[in-house]
Coordinates of C-alpha atoms in Angstrom, one line a residue:
Chain A
X1 CA -33.0 -22.8 -28.7
X2 CA -33.3 -26.1 -26.9
X3 CA -33.9 -29.2 -29.0
X4 CA -31.6 -29.9 -31.8
X5 CA -33.0 -30.7 -35.2
X6 CA -33.7 -34.3 -36.3
X7 CA -32.9 -34.3 -39.9
X8 CA -34.9 -37.0 -41.6
X9 CA -32.9 -38.3 -44.6
X10 CA -35.1 -40.7 -46.5
X11 CA -32.7 -43.1 -48.1
X12 CA -33.3 -44.3 -51.6
X13 CA -34.9 -41.1 -52.8
X14 CA -31.8 -39.9 -54.7
X15 CA -32.1 -39.4 -58.4
X16 CA -28.6 -38.9 -59.5
X17 CA -27.9 -40.0 -63.1
X18 CA -24.2 -40.2 -63.2
X19 CA -22.3 -43.3 -62.0
X20 CA -25.4 -45.1 -60.8
X21 CA -23.3 -48.2 -60.1
X22 CA -21.1 -46.4 -57.6
X23 CA -22.9 -43.3 -56.2
X24 CA -20.4 -42.8 -53.5
X25 CA -17.4 -42.4 -55.8
X26 CA -16.1 -38.7 -55.8
X27 CA -16.3 -37.0 -59.1
X28 CA -13.4 -35.0 -60.4
X29 CA -13.7 -31.9 -62.7
X30 CA -13.3 -34.1 -65.7
X31 CA -16.3 -36.2 -64.7
X32 CA -18.7 -33.3 -64.9
X33 CA -20.4 -31.8 -67.9
X34 CA -23.0 -29.1 -68.5
X35 CA -26.5 -30.5 -68.4
X36 CA -25.8 -33.2 -65.8
X37 CA -28.5 -33.5 -63.2
X38 CA -28.4 -34.9 -59.7
X39 CA -31.1 -35.5 -57.1
X40 CA -31.0 -35.7 -53.3
X41 CA -32.6 -37.3 -50.3
X42 CA -35.4 -35.6 -48.5
X43 CA -35.8 -34.0 -45.1
X44 CA -38.6 -32.4 -43.2
X45 CA -38.5 -29.3 -41.1
X46 CA -40.6 -28.8 -37.9
X47 CA -41.9 -25.8 -36.1
X48 CA -39.7 -26.3 -33.1
X49 CA -36.5 -26.2 -35.1
X50 CA -37.7 -23.3 -37.2
X51 CA -38.2 -21.4 -33.9
X52 CA -34.9 -22.4 -32.3
X53 CA -32.8 -21.7 -35.4
X54 CA -34.4 -18.3 -35.6
X55 CA -33.8 -17.6 -32.0
X56 CA -30.1 -18.2 -32.5
X57 CA -29.6 -16.6 -36.0
X58 CA -32.7 -14.7 -37.2
X59 CA -34.8 -13.5 -34.3
X60 CA -37.7 -11.9 -36.1
X61 CA -41.5 -12.4 -35.4
X62 CA -42.3 -14.2 -38.6
X63 CA -39.8 -17.0 -37.7
X64 CA -40.4 -17.0 -33.9
X65 CA -44.1 -16.7 -33.2
X66 CA -47.0 -18.4 -35.0
X67 CA -49.5 -15.7 -34.0
X68 CA -47.4 -12.7 -34.6
X69 CA -46.3 -14.1 -37.9
X70 CA -49.8 -13.9 -39.3
X71 CA -49.5 -10.1 -39.2
X72 CA -46.3 -10.0 -41.3
X73 CA -45.4 -10.2 -45.0
X74 CA -45.1 -14.0 -44.6
X75 CA -48.8 -14.3 -43.4
X76 CA -47.7 -17.2 -41.1
X77 CA -44.7 -18.9 -39.5
X78 CA -41.9 -19.4 -42.0
X79 CA -38.4 -20.7 -41.7
X80 CA -35.5 -18.3 -41.9
X81 CA -34.0 -18.3 -45.5
X82 CA -30.7 -19.1 -43.8
X83 CA -32.3 -22.2 -42.3
X84 CA -33.5 -23.2 -45.7
X85 CA -30.0 -22.5 -47.1
X86 CA -28.3 -24.6 -44.4
X87 CA -30.7 -27.5 -44.9
X88 CA -30.1 -27.3 -48.7
X89 CA -26.4 -27.7 -47.9
X90 CA -27.0 -30.8 -45.8
X91 CA -29.0 -32.3 -48.7
X92 CA -26.3 -31.3 -51.2
X93 CA -23.4 -32.8 -49.1
X94 CA -25.3 -36.1 -48.8
X95 CA -26.5 -36.2 -52.4
X96 CA -24.9 -38.2 -55.3
X97 CA -23.4 -35.0 -56.6
X98 CA -20.2 -35.7 -54.6
X99 CA -17.4 -33.6 -56.1
X100 CA -13.8 -34.5 -55.3
X101 CA -12.5 -32.4 -52.4
X102 CA -16.0 -31.7 -51.0
X103 CA -18.6 -29.0 -51.6
X104 CA -16.5 -25.8 -51.5
X105 CA -18.4 -22.7 -52.5
X106 CA -16.4 -19.9 -54.2
X107 CA -19.5 -17.7 -54.2
X108 CA -23.0 -17.3 -55.6
X109 CA -24.3 -15.5 -58.6
X110 CA -27.8 -15.8 -57.4
X111 CA -29.7 -16.9 -54.2
X112 CA -33.4 -16.3 -53.7
X113 CA -36.3 -17.7 -51.8
X114 CA -39.4 -17.6 -54.1
X115 CA -41.8 -18.8 -51.4
X116 CA -41.8 -19.5 -47.7
X117 CA -40.9 -22.8 -46.0
X118 CA -43.6 -23.8 -43.6
X119 CA -43.5 -26.2 -40.6
X120 CA -43.9 -29.7 -41.8
X121 CA -42.5 -29.1 -45.3
X122 CA -40.4 -31.8 -46.8
X123 CA -37.5 -30.6 -49.0
X124 CA -35.4 -32.1 -51.7
X125 CA -33.0 -30.8 -54.4
X126 CA -32.7 -30.7 -58.1
X127 CA -29.0 -30.0 -59.0
X128 CA -27.9 -29.1 -62.5
X129 CA -24.4 -28.5 -63.8
X130 CA -24.4 -25.3 -65.9
X131 CA -20.7 -24.8 -66.7
X132 CA -17.4 -26.7 -66.2
X133 CA -14.0 -24.9 -66.5
X134 CA -10.4 -25.4 -65.5
X135 CA -8.7 -22.9 -63.3
X136 CA -6.0 -20.8 -65.1
X137 CA -4.0 -20.1 -62.0
X138 CA -4.4 -23.4 -60.1
X139 CA -3.6 -26.4 -62.3
X140 CA -5.1 -29.0 -59.9
X141 CA -8.5 -27.3 -59.6
X142 CA -11.5 -26.2 -61.6
X143 CA -14.8 -24.5 -61.2
X144 CA -18.3 -25.8 -61.6
X145 CA -21.3 -23.5 -62.0
X146 CA -24.3 -25.3 -60.5
X147 CA -27.9 -24.4 -60.2
X148 CA -29.6 -25.9 -57.2
X149 CA -33.4 -25.8 -56.8
X150 CA -34.8 -26.7 -53.3
X151 CA -38.3 -27.9 -53.8
X152 CA -41.1 -28.6 -51.2
X153 CA -43.4 -31.6 -51.2
X154 CA -45.6 -30.0 -53.9
X155 CA -42.6 -29.6 -56.2
X156 CA -42.6 -25.8 -55.7
X157 CA -39.2 -24.1 -55.4
X158 CA -38.5 -22.6 -52.0
X159 CA -34.9 -21.7 -52.8
X160 CA -33.0 -21.2 -56.1
X161 CA -29.2 -20.7 -56.1
X162 CA -26.6 -20.5 -58.8
X163 CA -23.2 -21.1 -57.2
X164 CA -19.6 -21.6 -58.2
X165 CA -17.8 -24.6 -56.6
X166 CA -14.1 -25.4 -56.5
X167 CA -13.5 -29.0 -57.6
X168 CA -10.3 -31.0 -57.9
X169 CA -9.0 -32.1 -61.3
X170 CA -8.3 -35.8 -61.7
X171 CA -4.7 -36.5 -60.7
X172 CA -2.5 -37.0 -63.8
X173 CA -1.2 -40.4 -64.6
X174 CA 2.6 -40.5 -64.7
X175 CA 3.9 -41.0 -68.3
Chain B
X1 CA -24.7 -31.4 -32.3
X2 CA -25.0 -30.9 -28.6
X3 CA -24.3 -27.5 -27.1
X4 CA -26.1 -24.5 -28.5
X5 CA -24.2 -21.5 -29.4
X6 CA -23.5 -18.6 -27.0
X7 CA -23.7 -15.6 -29.3
X8 CA -21.7 -12.8 -27.6
X9 CA -23.2 -9.5 -28.6
X10 CA -20.9 -6.7 -27.3
X11 CA -23.3 -3.8 -26.8
X12 CA -22.1 -0.3 -27.6
X13 CA -20.1 -1.5 -30.6
X14 CA -22.6 -0.3 -33.1
X15 CA -21.6 2.4 -35.5
X16 CA -24.8 3.4 -37.3
X17 CA -24.8 6.9 -38.5
X18 CA -28.6 7.5 -39.1
X19 CA -30.9 8.5 -36.2
X20 CA -28.3 8.3 -33.5
X21 CA -30.8 9.8 -31.0
X22 CA -33.1 6.9 -31.5
X23 CA -31.4 3.8 -32.9
X24 CA -34.3 1.5 -32.1
X25 CA -36.8 3.4 -34.4
X26 CA -37.7 1.4 -37.5
X27 CA -36.7 3.1 -40.8
X28 CA -39.2 3.2 -43.7
X29 CA -38.1 3.2 -47.3
X30 CA -38.2 7.0 -47.3
X31 CA -35.6 7.1 -44.5
X32 CA -32.9 5.3 -46.6
X33 CA -30.6 6.8 -49.2
X34 CA -27.7 5.4 -51.2
X35 CA -24.4 5.8 -49.4
X36 CA -25.8 5.4 -45.8
X37 CA -23.7 3.2 -43.7
X38 CA -24.5 1.2 -40.6
X39 CA -22.4 -0.8 -38.1
X40 CA -23.3 -3.8 -35.9
X41 CA -22.4 -5.4 -32.7
X42 CA -19.8 -8.1 -32.5
X43 CA -19.9 -11.8 -31.8
X44 CA -17.3 -14.6 -31.4
X45 CA -17.5 -18.1 -32.9
X46 CA -16.0 -21.0 -31.1
X47 CA -14.8 -24.4 -32.2
X48 CA -17.5 -26.4 -30.5
X49 CA -20.3 -24.5 -32.3
X50 CA -18.4 -24.6 -35.7
X51 CA -18.4 -28.4 -35.3
X52 CA -22.0 -28.8 -34.1
X53 CA -23.4 -26.5 -36.8
X54 CA -21.5 -28.5 -39.4
X55 CA -22.7 -31.8 -38.0
X56 CA -26.3 -30.7 -38.5
X57 CA -26.0 -28.7 -41.8
X58 CA -22.6 -29.1 -43.5
X59 CA -20.9 -32.4 -42.5
X60 CA -17.6 -32.1 -44.2
X61 CA -14.1 -32.8 -42.8
X62 CA -12.9 -29.2 -43.0
X63 CA -15.7 -28.1 -40.7
X64 CA -15.8 -31.1 -38.4
X65 CA -12.3 -32.3 -37.5
X66 CA -9.3 -30.1 -36.7
X67 CA -6.8 -32.7 -37.8
X68 CA -8.5 -33.8 -41.0
X69 CA -9.0 -30.1 -41.9
X70 CA -5.3 -29.5 -42.2
X71 CA -5.3 -31.8 -45.3
X72 CA -8.0 -29.9 -47.1
X73 CA -8.3 -26.7 -49.2
X74 CA -8.9 -24.8 -46.0
X75 CA -5.7 -25.9 -44.3
X76 CA -7.3 -26.0 -41.0
X77 CA -10.7 -26.0 -39.3
X78 CA -13.1 -23.4 -40.8
X79 CA -16.7 -22.5 -40.1
X80 CA -19.3 -23.5 -42.8
X81 CA -20.1 -20.5 -45.0
X82 CA -23.7 -21.0 -44.0
X83 CA -22.8 -20.6 -40.4
X84 CA -21.0 -17.3 -41.2
X85 CA -24.1 -16.3 -43.2
X86 CA -26.4 -17.2 -40.3
X87 CA -24.3 -15.2 -37.8
X88 CA -24.2 -12.3 -40.2
X89 CA -28.0 -12.3 -40.2
X90 CA -28.0 -12.3 -36.4
X91 CA -25.8 -9.3 -36.4
X92 CA -27.9 -7.6 -39.1
X93 CA -31.2 -8.1 -37.2
X94 CA -29.7 -6.6 -34.0
X95 CA -27.9 -3.7 -35.8
X96 CA -29.1 -0.1 -36.1
X97 CA -30.0 -0.7 -39.7
X98 CA -33.6 -1.7 -38.5
X99 CA -35.8 -1.4 -41.6
X100 CA -39.6 -1.3 -41.0
X101 CA -41.2 -4.7 -41.4
X102 CA -38.0 -6.5 -40.5
X103 CA -35.1 -7.8 -42.6
X104 CA -36.8 -9.6 -45.4
X105 CA -34.5 -10.8 -48.2
X106 CA -35.9 -10.8 -51.8
X107 CA -32.7 -12.4 -53.0
X108 CA -29.0 -11.9 -53.4
X109 CA -27.0 -10.6 -56.4
X110 CA -23.7 -11.8 -54.8
X111 CA -22.6 -13.9 -51.9
X112 CA -19.1 -15.0 -51.3
X113 CA -16.6 -15.9 -48.6
X114 CA -13.2 -14.5 -49.4
X115 CA -11.4 -16.1 -46.5
X116 CA -12.2 -18.8 -43.8
X117 CA -13.7 -18.1 -40.4
X118 CA -11.5 -19.7 -37.8
X119 CA -12.4 -20.8 -34.2
X120 CA -12.2 -17.7 -31.9
X121 CA -12.8 -15.2 -34.7
X122 CA -14.8 -12.1 -33.7
X123 CA -17.2 -10.9 -36.4
X124 CA -18.9 -7.5 -37.1
X125 CA -20.6 -5.9 -40.1
X126 CA -20.3 -2.9 -42.3
X127 CA -23.6 -2.3 -44.0
X128 CA -24.0 0.1 -46.9
X129 CA -27.2 1.1 -48.8
X130 CA -26.5 1.0 -52.6
X131 CA -29.9 1.6 -54.1
X132 CA -33.4 2.6 -52.9
X133 CA -36.4 2.1 -55.1
X134 CA -40.2 2.0 -54.8
X135 CA -42.1 -1.1 -55.9
X136 CA -44.1 -0.6 -59.1
X137 CA -46.6 -3.3 -58.3
X138 CA -46.9 -2.9 -54.5
X139 CA -47.6 0.7 -53.4
X140 CA -46.8 0.0 -49.7
X141 CA -43.3 -1.5 -50.3
X142 CA -40.0 -0.8 -51.8
X143 CA -36.6 -2.4 -52.3
X144 CA -33.2 -1.7 -50.8
X145 CA -30.1 -3.0 -52.4
X146 CA -27.6 -3.4 -49.5
X147 CA -23.9 -4.5 -49.5
X148 CA -23.0 -6.2 -46.2
X149 CA -19.3 -7.0 -45.4
X150 CA -18.7 -9.4 -42.5
X151 CA -15.3 -8.6 -41.1
X152 CA -13.1 -10.5 -38.6
X153 CA -11.1 -9.0 -35.7
X154 CA -8.4 -8.0 -38.2
X155 CA -10.8 -6.0 -40.3
X156 CA -10.5 -8.6 -43.1
X157 CA -13.7 -9.6 -45.0
X158 CA -14.9 -13.1 -44.4
X159 CA -18.2 -12.7 -46.3
X160 CA -19.4 -10.2 -48.8
X161 CA -23.1 -10.0 -49.9
X162 CA -25.1 -7.8 -52.1
X163 CA -28.8 -8.4 -51.3
X164 CA -32.2 -6.9 -52.1
X165 CA -34.5 -6.3 -49.1
X166 CA -38.2 -5.6 -49.1
X167 CA -38.9 -2.5 -46.9
X168 CA -42.2 -0.9 -46.0
X169 CA -43.0 2.6 -47.2
X170 CA -44.0 5.2 -44.7
X171 CA -47.8 5.2 -44.2
X172 CA -49.3 8.1 -46.0
X173 CA -50.9 10.8 -43.8
X174 CA -54.6 11.4 -44.5
X175 CA -55.3 14.6 -46.3

């Protein structure tokens, strides 16, 4: 385990399109619409943290040992998919997406890793709102269906997810 | 971040039903059948690691700060869903499930967290094989569809996943 990860967030790399004048303002359910896209910062992943994450959470040869990994389905050292998922969350939390109440996952319809994440890869996100709906049972909440693509430095997807997030509705004005 | 997690694997708690005489022997595609169930060891999660995981990967108040968390949808400190997912992977890798070639996820059809994981919770798995099929394009591989329930010390599910795993076929005997 040992050294903790140094997540390198490169500021200024966000590409969000909504509220460019105030990217830090939380968005309520009413502020989202299908087709909206948001970007993220970027971070790099190094071999040492791939290994230490795997030692704690996913101790398998293709995540732990560069030489042994060459003999596996990954044909070389690769990050645990859960490490990629966790880094994706970090990028999502710090992106301009910023839903009111935080990023609260109700569950995923899809989660897959189309290609390995290698030591030195630099990751960023493309976030797209697919659906927006009010909750029938909870008047103060709604659900967003969001597709998040995690891309490497070559623009190739390393993780694709379609998830449902709980988002607060805008507080009603008193009338 | 700081302290690394102490994962407490309680040995002897596994409940796998296949190959009880030799739980460490890898299973090929041909050794799996729908309806097979496997258990896992147990591990506990503490507040300090909930906080440090969140600081690195999911920096939101409900994972970071006990007091602030009481004002959120979680009504108290809860582990990041990605922390629960990563711990589930650790339990799965060290369980009697043991597919040949390792636990290699091709993707998930479902992943959700029905209730929060709290500091001090002890987690274990119930793993069930749903489908077994040979690959059409890769003669040496097949796919398992597996449902994994992560349960707390009260037997309540904290994570449910349905995932597809790549598993090696048994090497053919020469004839």
